[in-house]
Amino acid sequence: MTTQSIVRRVFAGTMIVMFALSAVVQARPMPRNVFVQQDEKRKLPPVNWIRSRKIDVKHLDIDLSFDWDKEQAIGTTVVTFAPFADTDTFTLDAALMTIESVTLVGGGALKFTYDGKADNDNLNVTLDRVYRGGEDVKVKVVYKTNYVNNASDSGILGGFGQGLRFIKPTADNPNKPRQIWSQGESEFNRYWFPSYDSPNDFRTTEIRATVAKPFFVVSNGKLMETRENADSTRTFHWKMEQPYTNYLTSIVVAETTPVVQDFDGIPVYNYGYVNETKEVAATTKNLPATMRFFSEVTGVKYPYAKYSQAFVEDFGGGMENISATTQIEEMIHDERELLDTDSEGLQSHELAHQWFGDYVTCRDWGQIWLNESFATYMQHMWTEKLKGHDEFLYADLRASHNSVLGSWAQGQRRPIVTKYYDSKDGLFDNYAYPGGGCVLHMLRKHLGDKLFSASLNHYLKLTPTSRSRPKICGSRSRKRAASRWTGSLTSGCIAWAIRFSK
Ligand SMILES: [Zn+2]
């Protein structure tokens, strides 16, 4: 059925209902509950603006070790930043930490105030002098984390929570493996390192984490070095050279034997359990082909030094941490299970985010469809490629339509793009995922496959030089350009979404 025929049918249906209602109204007094409904009109949620920032964070050096008993990270983070205007103060976001010292790298101790809460700008630092706008400043923060990200009792999977979760054997499950994983989205990386923790800033990172043998550390970018220490610990040094946003920084500590693959010279690591390499290999066998497909559809080859998936306990699903996705370990299947089910959807969704969400990022959570709708629709396109057009239409698109129209019918209604919302985490709903995904399908049908691919490529490569130049103007101008493009697309999409949903 085409979109136009649906609109015609809906219009005809609406007219019949309107005639029927007008007959009822003429026959008897208007029911009282109509007025009640008018009285109960919902208020618009509060307006949210893109967060204004006073510094451009350029690079983070995060150095960590862990206290498993206290479920605490002991950290040092060196923040390299430049203020936009002359200043002798700056702020960072740091949640529920104990801040032991703030010092200027190459200088002395700096005065700071910290309330120990989770609000924005709560670590206030006074510099040793006035720094000019654009001048680089390097400051070292020594701290311990205090927030324990326990699993939620309400969900069987444990959920994502905030910051670092320590997984340990329990009385009920003495075989539970020891692991540590992080969750940054939406603004939860402030629970394990201080930084600017909103999506409208890009910076590079280096992470050094020291753990006892035989634990391994997975993080963003390339593994530069594994250093053996005298106390039988190892320090893993990961470096991410392309600038990216704060919530995508990730760490996983686990005992693992990776299943290694290759996509066109780029190594791909699947970090599963040491005794499940056969199952991990079976589950992930299509991953390099998916990377090839998305590279071809977007015209942008997978852009990072490596790709990895780390499979962990008690995770809420998948999280597209840049070049280092974290996945729920229940998605691993053996050959027998794979006859009945697979996890191609989850794997392709998180992989698609490496382009949509990671390479380009929404600069405010009200624009989350730029991440989630695109990843959802790319996931559907992988279904089409792997399992055929009928499966794509029936299993994916039909399910997407039903989800979003179901939300609408239940009275849960919002525009796909909005700055009116109560909670940024509440925006990860059916409008962010299948809603915008359906709109993208409609655009693809209007444009045809060739122009749709060209549009994706244009969106990803609007200012191609900025990614190799992590400067203040580089990342900002790229975001402004992206916003212009999405802004014009958005108006059309919303108009179409409204027509489609009536
Ligand atoms: Zn997603």
Short mmCIF file of C-alpha atoms and ligand atoms in Angstrom, two decimals:
data_model
loop_
_atom_site.label_atom_id
_atom_site.label_comp_id
_atom_site.label_asym_id
_atom_site.label_seq_id
_atom_site.Cartn_x
_atom_site.Cartn_y
_atom_site.Cartn_z
CA MET A 1 0.00 0.00 0.00
CA THR A 2 1.38 3.41 -0.89
CA THR A 3 1.50 6.35 1.50
CA GLN A 4 -0.92 8.31 -0.70
CA SER A 5 -3.56 5.61 -0.66
CA ILE A 6 -3.30 5.44 3.15
CA VAL A 7 -3.79 9.20 3.38
CA ARG A 8 -6.85 8.96 1.09
CA ARG A 9 -8.35 6.14 3.14
CA VAL A 10 -7.68 7.92 6.44
CA PHE A 11 -9.22 11.12 5.06
CA ALA A 12 -12.37 9.26 3.94
CA GLY A 13 -12.60 7.51 7.33
CA THR A 14 -12.19 10.80 9.17
CA MET A 15 -15.01 12.40 7.15
CA ILE A 16 -17.38 9.50 7.99
CA VAL A 17 -16.56 9.82 11.71
CA MET A 18 -17.09 13.60 11.58
CA PHE A 19 -20.54 13.20 9.95
CA ALA A 20 -21.48 10.57 12.52
CA LEU A 21 -20.38 12.79 15.40
CA SER A 22 -22.23 15.84 14.09
CA ALA A 23 -25.45 13.77 13.97
CA VAL A 24 -24.97 12.79 17.61
CA VAL A 25 -24.32 16.39 18.63
CA GLN A 26 -27.51 17.59 16.93
CA ALA A 27 -29.60 14.88 18.56
CA ARG A 28 -28.72 15.63 22.20
CA PRO A 29 -26.80 18.09 24.39
CA MET A 30 -23.03 17.98 24.16
CA PRO A 31 -21.67 15.47 26.69
CA ARG A 32 -20.08 16.96 29.76
CA ASN A 33 -16.83 15.07 29.36
CA VAL A 34 -15.98 17.13 26.28
CA PHE A 35 -15.56 20.15 28.56
CA VAL A 36 -13.67 18.07 31.08
CA GLN A 37 -11.27 17.08 28.33
CA GLN A 38 -10.77 20.72 27.41
CA ASP A 39 -10.11 21.62 31.04
CA GLU A 40 -7.53 18.84 31.24
CA LYS A 41 -5.47 20.01 28.29
CA ARG A 42 -1.93 19.00 28.96
CA LYS A 43 0.60 21.72 29.56
CA LEU A 44 3.55 21.98 27.19
CA PRO A 45 6.67 20.53 28.86
CA PRO A 46 9.47 22.99 29.65
CA VAL A 47 11.60 24.35 26.81
CA ASN A 48 15.19 23.05 26.52
CA TRP A 49 17.83 25.03 24.67
CA ILE A 50 21.13 23.72 23.37
CA ARG A 51 23.51 24.01 26.34
CA SER A 52 25.72 27.05 26.19
CA ARG A 53 29.38 26.38 26.94
CA LYS A 54 32.26 28.66 27.88
CA ILE A 55 35.12 26.30 27.09
CA ASP A 56 36.03 24.03 24.20
CA VAL A 57 37.32 20.73 25.58
CA LYS A 58 39.97 19.44 23.17
CA HIS A 59 41.42 16.34 24.79
CA LEU A 60 40.98 14.14 27.84
CA ASP A 61 43.67 11.91 29.37
CA ILE A 62 41.90 9.55 31.76
CA ASP A 63 43.97 7.32 34.04
CA LEU A 64 42.08 4.77 36.15
CA SER A 65 42.49 1.95 38.61
CA PHE A 66 39.68 0.24 40.52
CA ASP A 67 38.72 -0.77 44.06
CA TRP A 68 36.45 -3.79 43.52
CA ASP A 69 35.33 -3.92 47.18
CA LYS A 70 34.25 -0.29 47.36
CA GLU A 71 33.10 -0.38 43.69
CA GLN A 72 35.09 2.76 43.16
CA ALA A 73 37.35 4.10 40.42
CA ILE A 74 40.50 5.94 41.48
CA GLY A 75 41.14 8.43 38.72
CA THR A 76 43.26 11.19 37.30
CA THR A 77 41.86 13.14 34.36
CA VAL A 78 43.86 15.78 32.52
CA VAL A 79 41.50 18.11 30.65
CA THR A 80 42.95 20.16 27.80
CA PHE A 81 40.64 22.99 26.86
CA ALA A 82 40.51 26.54 25.53
CA PRO A 83 38.10 29.17 26.87
CA PHE A 84 36.05 31.02 24.24
CA ALA A 85 36.64 34.38 25.99
CA ASP A 86 39.30 35.74 28.36
CA THR A 87 38.76 34.24 31.81
CA ASP A 88 40.42 33.11 35.04
CA THR A 89 37.72 30.56 35.97
CA PHE A 90 36.11 27.53 34.38
CA THR A 91 33.70 24.73 35.31
CA LEU A 92 33.40 20.99 34.69
CA ASP A 93 30.64 18.42 35.26
CA ALA A 94 31.58 15.84 37.90
CA ALA A 95 28.96 13.69 39.67
CA LEU A 96 29.16 12.42 43.25
CA MET A 97 32.96 12.30 43.31
CA THR A 98 35.54 13.01 45.95
CA ILE A 99 37.82 15.60 44.33
CA GLU A 100 41.24 15.38 45.92
CA SER A 101 43.10 18.04 43.98
CA VAL A 102 42.99 20.26 40.90
CA THR A 103 46.36 21.39 39.56
CA LEU A 104 47.66 23.19 36.54
CA VAL A 105 49.82 20.85 34.47
CA GLY A 106 53.32 22.34 34.76
CA GLY A 107 52.08 24.63 37.55
CA GLY A 108 50.70 24.51 41.06
CA ALA A 109 47.50 23.69 42.88
CA LEU A 110 44.35 25.54 41.85
CA LYS A 111 41.50 26.65 44.11
CA PHE A 112 38.19 24.91 43.48
CA THR A 113 34.72 24.48 44.92
CA TYR A 114 32.65 21.34 44.47
CA ASP A 115 29.20 20.46 45.83
CA GLY A 116 29.50 16.69 45.29
CA LYS A 117 26.19 16.56 43.40
CA ALA A 118 25.44 15.68 39.77
CA ASP A 119 24.47 19.11 38.36
CA ASN A 120 26.10 20.81 35.39
CA ASP A 121 29.09 23.08 36.09
CA ASN A 122 29.44 21.91 39.68
CA LEU A 123 33.24 21.72 39.77
CA ASN A 124 34.30 25.39 39.81
CA VAL A 125 38.00 26.06 39.34
CA THR A 126 39.93 29.32 39.68
CA LEU A 127 42.97 29.52 37.39
CA ASP A 128 46.33 31.08 38.30
CA ARG A 129 45.81 33.99 35.90
CA VAL A 130 43.55 35.25 33.13
CA TYR A 131 43.79 33.05 30.02
CA ARG A 132 42.99 34.51 26.63
CA GLY A 133 40.14 33.18 24.52
CA GLY A 134 41.54 30.32 22.39
CA GLU A 135 44.58 29.80 24.65
CA ASP A 136 45.16 26.16 25.63
CA VAL A 137 44.89 25.26 29.33
CA LYS A 138 45.79 21.86 30.80
CA VAL A 139 44.37 20.99 34.20
CA LYS A 140 44.73 17.75 36.18
CA VAL A 141 41.90 16.53 38.43
CA VAL A 142 42.62 13.76 40.96
CA TYR A 143 39.46 12.07 42.26
CA LYS A 144 37.58 8.99 43.39
CA THR A 145 34.12 7.97 42.23
CA ASN A 146 31.41 7.39 44.84
CA TYR A 147 28.30 6.53 42.85
CA VAL A 148 27.55 2.80 42.72
CA ASN A 149 25.55 1.94 39.62
CA ASN A 150 23.54 -0.96 40.98
CA ALA A 151 21.25 -3.03 38.77
CA SER A 152 17.64 -1.96 38.91
CA ASP A 153 15.32 -4.33 40.77
CA SER A 154 12.53 -3.55 38.32
CA GLY A 155 14.08 -5.09 35.21
CA ILE A 156 15.38 -8.61 34.73
CA LEU A 157 18.18 -7.37 32.49
CA GLY A 158 19.56 -4.91 35.01
CA GLY A 159 19.29 -1.81 32.84
CA PHE A 160 22.00 0.67 31.96
CA GLY A 161 22.02 2.92 35.01
CA GLN A 162 24.61 5.65 35.26
CA GLY A 163 28.37 5.51 35.13
CA LEU A 164 30.35 2.46 36.22
CA ARG A 165 28.82 -0.88 37.14
CA PHE A 166 30.85 -3.52 38.95
CA ILE A 167 29.73 -7.11 38.28
CA LYS A 168 30.79 -9.67 40.88
CA PRO A 169 29.89 -13.21 41.97
CA THR A 170 26.89 -13.26 44.31
CA ALA A 171 25.51 -15.76 46.81
CA ASP A 172 22.81 -16.66 44.27
CA ASN A 173 25.23 -16.79 41.36
CA PRO A 174 28.75 -17.69 42.52
CA ASN A 175 29.82 -18.22 38.88
CA LYS A 176 28.96 -14.69 37.81
CA PRO A 177 32.10 -13.30 36.16
CA ARG A 178 33.83 -10.18 37.43
CA GLN A 179 33.40 -7.26 35.04
CA ILE A 180 33.25 -3.47 35.02
CA TRP A 181 31.37 -1.54 32.35
CA SER A 182 30.40 2.08 31.85
CA GLN A 183 27.24 3.74 30.56
CA GLY A 184 27.48 7.35 29.37
CA GLU A 185 24.25 8.12 27.49
CA SER A 186 22.60 10.44 28.09
CA GLU A 187 24.80 12.46 30.48
CA PHE A 188 26.26 9.86 32.83
CA ASN A 189 29.97 9.79 32.04
CA ARG A 190 30.32 12.55 34.63
CA TYR A 191 29.97 9.72 37.20
CA TRP A 192 33.45 8.39 36.34
CA PHE A 193 35.44 11.28 34.86
CA PRO A 194 35.05 15.06 35.01
CA SER A 195 34.44 16.85 31.70
CA TYR A 196 31.87 18.81 29.73
CA ASP A 197 29.09 16.24 29.70
CA SER A 198 26.61 17.40 27.05
CA PRO A 199 26.58 16.27 23.42
CA ASN A 200 27.47 19.60 21.74
CA ASP A 201 31.24 19.35 22.07
CA PHE A 202 33.77 17.04 20.39
CA ARG A 203 37.18 16.07 21.79
CA THR A 204 39.78 13.31 21.54
CA THR A 205 40.62 10.89 24.36
CA GLU A 206 43.31 8.66 25.77
CA ILE A 207 42.44 6.16 28.46
CA ARG A 208 44.94 4.25 30.58
CA ALA A 209 43.46 1.67 32.91
CA THR A 210 45.36 -0.63 35.26
CA VAL A 211 43.82 -3.98 36.15
CA ALA A 212 45.02 -7.26 37.66
CA LYS A 213 45.74 -10.17 35.34
CA PRO A 214 43.95 -11.81 33.59
CA PHE A 215 41.55 -8.88 33.09
CA PHE A 216 41.52 -7.03 29.78
CA VAL A 217 40.39 -3.45 29.17
CA VAL A 218 38.35 -2.45 26.11
CA SER A 219 37.97 1.21 25.24
CA ASN A 220 37.63 3.66 22.35
CA GLY A 221 40.04 3.83 19.43
CA LYS A 222 43.29 1.94 19.10
CA LEU A 223 45.14 -0.10 21.73
CA MET A 224 48.51 1.68 21.79
CA GLU A 225 50.23 -0.36 24.49
CA THR A 226 49.73 -3.06 27.10
CA ARG A 227 52.26 -2.49 29.86
CA GLU A 228 53.19 -5.27 32.28
CA ASN A 229 53.68 -3.90 35.80
CA ALA A 230 55.83 -5.33 38.60
CA ASP A 231 52.79 -6.03 40.81
CA SER A 232 51.26 -8.45 38.23
CA THR A 233 48.86 -5.82 36.96
CA ARG A 234 48.66 -4.56 33.38
CA THR A 235 48.01 -1.06 32.10
CA PHE A 236 46.06 -0.78 28.86
CA HIS A 237 46.48 2.44 26.86
CA TRP A 238 43.71 3.25 24.36
CA LYS A 239 43.75 6.30 22.09
CA MET A 240 40.90 7.77 20.06
CA GLU A 241 42.29 10.17 17.49
CA GLN A 242 39.06 11.40 15.92
CA PRO A 243 37.17 13.98 18.00
CA TYR A 244 33.84 12.75 19.38
CA THR A 245 31.30 13.58 22.04
CA ASN A 246 31.45 12.87 25.77
CA TYR A 247 28.73 10.27 26.26
CA LEU A 248 30.43 7.85 23.81
CA THR A 249 33.54 7.37 25.95
CA SER A 250 33.52 3.84 27.32
CA ILE A 251 35.41 1.30 29.35
CA VAL A 252 34.85 -2.44 29.81
CA VAL A 253 36.99 -4.57 32.11
CA ALA A 254 36.54 -8.31 31.59
CA GLU A 255 38.28 -11.61 31.21
CA THR A 256 37.94 -12.34 27.53
CA THR A 257 39.22 -14.14 24.47
CA PRO A 258 38.31 -12.07 21.43
CA VAL A 259 37.04 -13.42 18.13
CA VAL A 260 38.99 -11.36 15.59
CA GLN A 261 37.67 -10.47 12.14
CA ASP A 262 38.72 -8.09 9.38
CA PHE A 263 36.85 -5.55 7.32
CA ASP A 264 38.94 -4.20 4.49
CA GLY A 265 42.09 -3.94 6.64
CA ILE A 266 40.25 -2.67 9.74
CA PRO A 267 40.43 -5.14 12.66
CA VAL A 268 37.15 -6.15 14.28
CA TYR A 269 37.19 -7.66 17.80
CA ASN A 270 34.32 -9.49 19.48
CA TYR A 271 35.16 -9.66 23.19
CA GLY A 272 33.17 -12.60 24.57
CA TYR A 273 33.77 -15.12 27.31
CA VAL A 274 36.84 -17.32 27.13
CA ASN A 275 34.73 -20.48 26.87
CA GLU A 276 32.28 -19.13 24.25
CA THR A 277 34.48 -18.25 21.27
CA LYS A 278 32.65 -20.70 19.02
CA GLU A 279 29.28 -19.16 19.85
CA VAL A 280 30.63 -15.60 19.55
CA ALA A 281 32.07 -16.45 16.13
CA ALA A 282 28.73 -17.91 14.99
CA THR A 283 26.72 -14.94 16.29
CA THR A 284 28.97 -12.28 14.76
CA LYS A 285 29.78 -13.97 11.46
CA ASN A 286 27.99 -11.31 9.37
CA LEU A 287 29.55 -8.29 11.11
CA PRO A 288 32.24 -7.49 8.48
CA ALA A 289 29.58 -7.81 5.74
CA THR A 290 27.38 -5.36 7.67
CA MET A 291 30.30 -2.92 7.90
CA ARG A 292 30.78 -3.21 4.13
CA PHE A 293 27.06 -2.65 3.48
CA PHE A 294 26.85 0.50 5.62
CA SER A 295 30.09 1.81 4.12
CA GLU A 296 28.58 1.38 0.66
CA VAL A 297 25.13 2.79 1.47
CA THR A 298 26.59 5.92 3.10
CA GLY A 299 29.62 6.30 0.81
CA VAL A 300 31.70 6.75 4.02
CA LYS A 301 33.97 3.82 4.80
CA TYR A 302 33.83 2.71 8.45
CA PRO A 303 35.84 5.62 9.87
CA TYR A 304 37.79 4.37 12.91
CA ALA A 305 40.96 2.38 13.66
CA LYS A 306 39.02 -0.66 14.86
CA TYR A 307 35.52 -1.83 15.68
CA SER A 308 34.70 -3.92 18.70
CA GLN A 309 31.75 -5.44 20.49
CA ALA A 310 32.18 -6.31 24.18
CA PHE A 311 29.54 -8.68 25.58
CA VAL A 312 28.82 -8.04 29.26
CA GLU A 313 26.55 -9.09 32.11
CA ASP A 314 23.41 -7.23 33.21
CA PHE A 315 23.48 -4.67 30.41
CA GLY A 316 20.23 -3.11 29.23
CA GLY A 317 20.78 -3.87 25.51
CA GLY A 318 23.40 -2.31 23.24
CA MET A 319 25.29 0.98 23.47
CA GLU A 320 27.11 2.46 20.49
CA ASN A 321 30.23 3.72 22.27
CA ILE A 322 32.46 5.01 19.52
CA SER A 323 34.48 2.20 17.88
CA ALA A 324 33.76 0.11 21.02
CA THR A 325 30.13 -0.99 21.27
CA THR A 326 28.98 -2.62 24.51
CA GLN A 327 26.38 -5.39 24.13
CA ILE A 328 24.22 -7.50 26.40
CA GLU A 329 25.82 -10.96 26.62
CA GLU A 330 22.48 -12.74 26.16
CA MET A 331 22.66 -11.86 22.45
CA ILE A 332 25.29 -14.56 21.93
CA HIS A 333 23.72 -17.69 20.40
CA ASP A 334 25.04 -21.10 19.47
CA GLU A 335 24.49 -22.71 16.06
CA ARG A 336 21.33 -24.46 17.23
CA GLU A 337 19.75 -21.25 18.55
CA LEU A 338 20.73 -19.43 15.38
CA LEU A 339 18.33 -21.65 13.45
CA ASP A 340 15.49 -19.95 15.30
CA THR A 341 16.75 -16.49 16.14
CA ASP A 342 19.70 -14.13 15.77
CA SER A 343 20.92 -10.77 16.99
CA GLU A 344 21.48 -9.18 13.58
CA GLY A 345 19.08 -6.36 14.53
CA LEU A 346 20.96 -5.30 17.65
CA GLN A 347 24.39 -5.70 16.05
CA SER A 348 23.45 -3.75 12.92
CA HIS A 349 21.71 -1.03 14.97
CA GLU A 350 24.76 -0.32 17.15
CA LEU A 351 27.06 -0.55 14.14
CA ALA A 352 24.90 1.94 12.19
CA HIS A 353 25.32 4.38 15.10
CA GLN A 354 29.05 4.47 14.34
CA TRP A 355 28.01 6.68 11.41
CA PHE A 356 24.74 8.15 12.77
CA GLY A 357 25.26 9.26 16.37
CA ASP A 358 29.02 8.86 16.60
CA TYR A 359 30.52 10.32 13.39
CA VAL A 360 27.79 12.98 13.47
CA THR A 361 25.98 13.57 16.75
CA CYS A 362 22.78 15.34 17.77
CA ARG A 363 23.86 18.47 19.57
CA ASP A 364 20.77 18.47 21.78
CA TRP A 365 18.67 15.51 23.01
CA GLY A 366 15.58 16.99 21.34
CA GLN A 367 17.27 16.02 18.05
CA ILE A 368 17.85 12.40 19.14
CA TRP A 369 16.14 11.11 15.98
CA LEU A 370 19.38 12.00 14.15
CA ASN A 371 20.93 9.12 16.12
CA GLU A 372 18.11 6.67 16.76
CA SER A 373 15.85 6.94 13.72
CA PHE A 374 18.80 6.68 11.37
CA ALA A 375 20.25 3.68 13.25
CA THR A 376 16.80 2.05 13.29
CA TYR A 377 16.31 2.51 9.56
CA MET A 378 19.84 1.38 8.69
CA GLN A 379 19.13 -1.72 10.80
CA HIS A 380 16.01 -2.29 8.64
CA MET A 381 18.06 -1.84 5.47
CA TRP A 382 20.46 -4.53 6.70
CA THR A 383 17.46 -6.86 7.20
CA GLU A 384 16.49 -6.16 3.59
CA LYS A 385 20.00 -6.91 2.37
CA LEU A 386 20.41 -10.08 4.47
CA LYS A 387 16.91 -11.56 4.52
CA GLY A 388 15.09 -9.98 1.59
CA HIS A 389 12.51 -7.29 0.83
CA ASP A 390 9.50 -9.20 2.21
CA GLU A 391 11.16 -9.72 5.61
CA PHE A 392 12.12 -6.01 5.63
CA LEU A 393 8.52 -4.95 4.93
CA TYR A 394 6.82 -7.43 7.24
CA ALA A 395 9.14 -7.84 10.21
CA ASP A 396 10.74 -4.41 10.35
CA LEU A 397 8.68 -1.69 8.67
CA ARG A 398 5.31 -3.08 9.71
CA ALA A 399 6.53 -3.38 13.31
CA SER A 400 7.84 0.19 13.19
CA HIS A 401 4.52 1.52 11.86
CA ASN A 402 2.58 -0.37 14.51
CA SER A 403 4.84 0.88 17.32
CA VAL A 404 4.61 4.54 16.49
CA LEU A 405 0.92 4.50 15.54
CA GLY A 406 0.26 2.58 18.76
CA SER A 407 1.93 5.29 20.82
CA TRP A 408 -0.10 7.93 18.99
CA ALA A 409 -3.35 6.02 19.60
CA GLN A 410 -2.54 5.76 23.31
CA GLY A 411 -2.24 9.54 23.50
CA GLN A 412 1.55 9.56 23.82
CA ARG A 413 2.15 12.21 21.21
CA ARG A 414 5.04 14.49 20.40
CA PRO A 415 6.80 15.84 17.32
CA ILE A 416 9.82 13.79 16.23
CA VAL A 417 12.01 16.85 16.84
CA THR A 418 11.15 18.95 19.89
CA LYS A 419 12.75 21.24 22.38
CA TYR A 420 9.81 20.79 24.78
CA TYR A 421 10.53 17.88 27.08
CA ASP A 422 10.59 17.03 30.78
CA SER A 423 13.41 14.50 30.70
CA LYS A 424 16.14 13.93 28.13
CA ASP A 425 16.07 10.21 28.88
CA GLY A 426 12.32 10.13 28.26
CA LEU A 427 12.97 11.13 24.63
CA PHE A 428 14.26 7.65 23.74
CA ASP A 429 10.76 6.58 22.72
CA ASN A 430 8.82 5.35 19.70
CA TYR A 431 9.14 8.73 17.96
CA ALA A 432 12.94 8.69 18.32
CA TYR A 433 13.30 5.11 16.96
CA PRO A 434 10.56 3.74 14.64
CA GLY A 435 8.80 7.10 14.15
CA GLY A 436 11.69 8.80 12.44
CA GLY A 437 12.67 5.48 10.89
CA CYS A 438 9.32 5.38 9.04
CA VAL A 439 9.88 8.94 7.85
CA LEU A 440 13.29 7.95 6.49
CA HIS A 441 11.67 5.05 4.63
CA MET A 442 9.19 7.47 3.11
CA LEU A 443 12.03 9.76 2.04
CA ARG A 444 13.86 6.81 0.49
CA LYS A 445 10.74 5.88 -1.49
CA HIS A 446 10.39 9.47 -2.71
CA LEU A 447 14.05 9.88 -3.64
CA GLY A 448 14.90 6.39 -4.85
CA ASP A 449 17.86 4.38 -3.57
CA LYS A 450 20.56 6.32 -5.41
CA LEU A 451 19.54 9.79 -4.23
CA PHE A 452 18.77 8.51 -0.73
CA SER A 453 22.36 7.21 -0.47
CA ALA A 454 23.68 10.48 -1.88
CA SER A 455 21.68 12.37 0.79
CA LEU A 456 23.13 10.23 3.58
CA ASN A 457 26.60 10.86 2.18
CA HIS A 458 25.96 14.62 2.00
CA TYR A 459 24.77 14.69 5.60
CA LEU A 460 27.83 12.79 6.87
CA LYS A 461 30.38 14.75 4.83
CA LEU A 462 29.06 18.31 4.99
CA THR A 463 32.36 19.74 6.20
CA PRO A 464 34.83 16.94 5.64
CA THR A 465 37.90 18.84 6.81
CA SER A 466 36.62 19.55 10.31
CA ARG A 467 37.06 15.98 11.57
CA SER A 468 40.78 16.03 10.94
CA ARG A 469 41.03 19.47 12.56
CA PRO A 470 39.83 19.24 16.17
CA LYS A 471 39.71 23.01 16.67
CA ILE A 472 37.08 25.23 18.18
CA CYS A 473 35.68 26.47 14.89
CA GLY A 474 36.02 23.10 13.17
CA SER A 475 33.60 21.12 15.26
CA ARG A 476 31.25 24.04 15.78
CA SER A 477 30.92 24.94 12.13
CA ARG A 478 30.34 21.29 11.24
CA LYS A 479 27.57 21.13 13.80
CA ARG A 480 26.04 24.35 12.54
CA ALA A 481 26.10 23.04 9.00
CA ALA A 482 24.56 19.74 10.12
CA SER A 483 21.89 21.65 11.96
CA ARG A 484 21.01 23.64 8.83
CA TRP A 485 20.59 20.49 6.80
CA THR A 486 18.58 18.67 9.42
CA GLY A 487 16.57 21.80 10.13
CA SER A 488 15.26 21.96 6.58
CA LEU A 489 14.71 18.21 6.48
CA THR A 490 12.90 18.34 9.80
CA SER A 491 10.11 20.69 8.69
CA GLY A 492 9.25 18.43 5.77
CA CYS A 493 9.48 15.31 7.91
CA ILE A 494 7.17 16.68 10.56
CA ALA A 495 4.59 17.72 7.96
CA TRP A 496 4.72 14.24 6.48
CA ALA A 497 4.67 12.56 9.87
CA ILE A 498 1.54 14.46 10.85
CA ARG A 499 -0.23 13.58 7.58
CA PHE A 500 0.78 9.97 7.98
CA SER A 501 -0.31 9.72 11.60
CA LYS A 502 -3.80 11.28 11.32
ZN ZN B 1 20.24 3.24 19.13
#
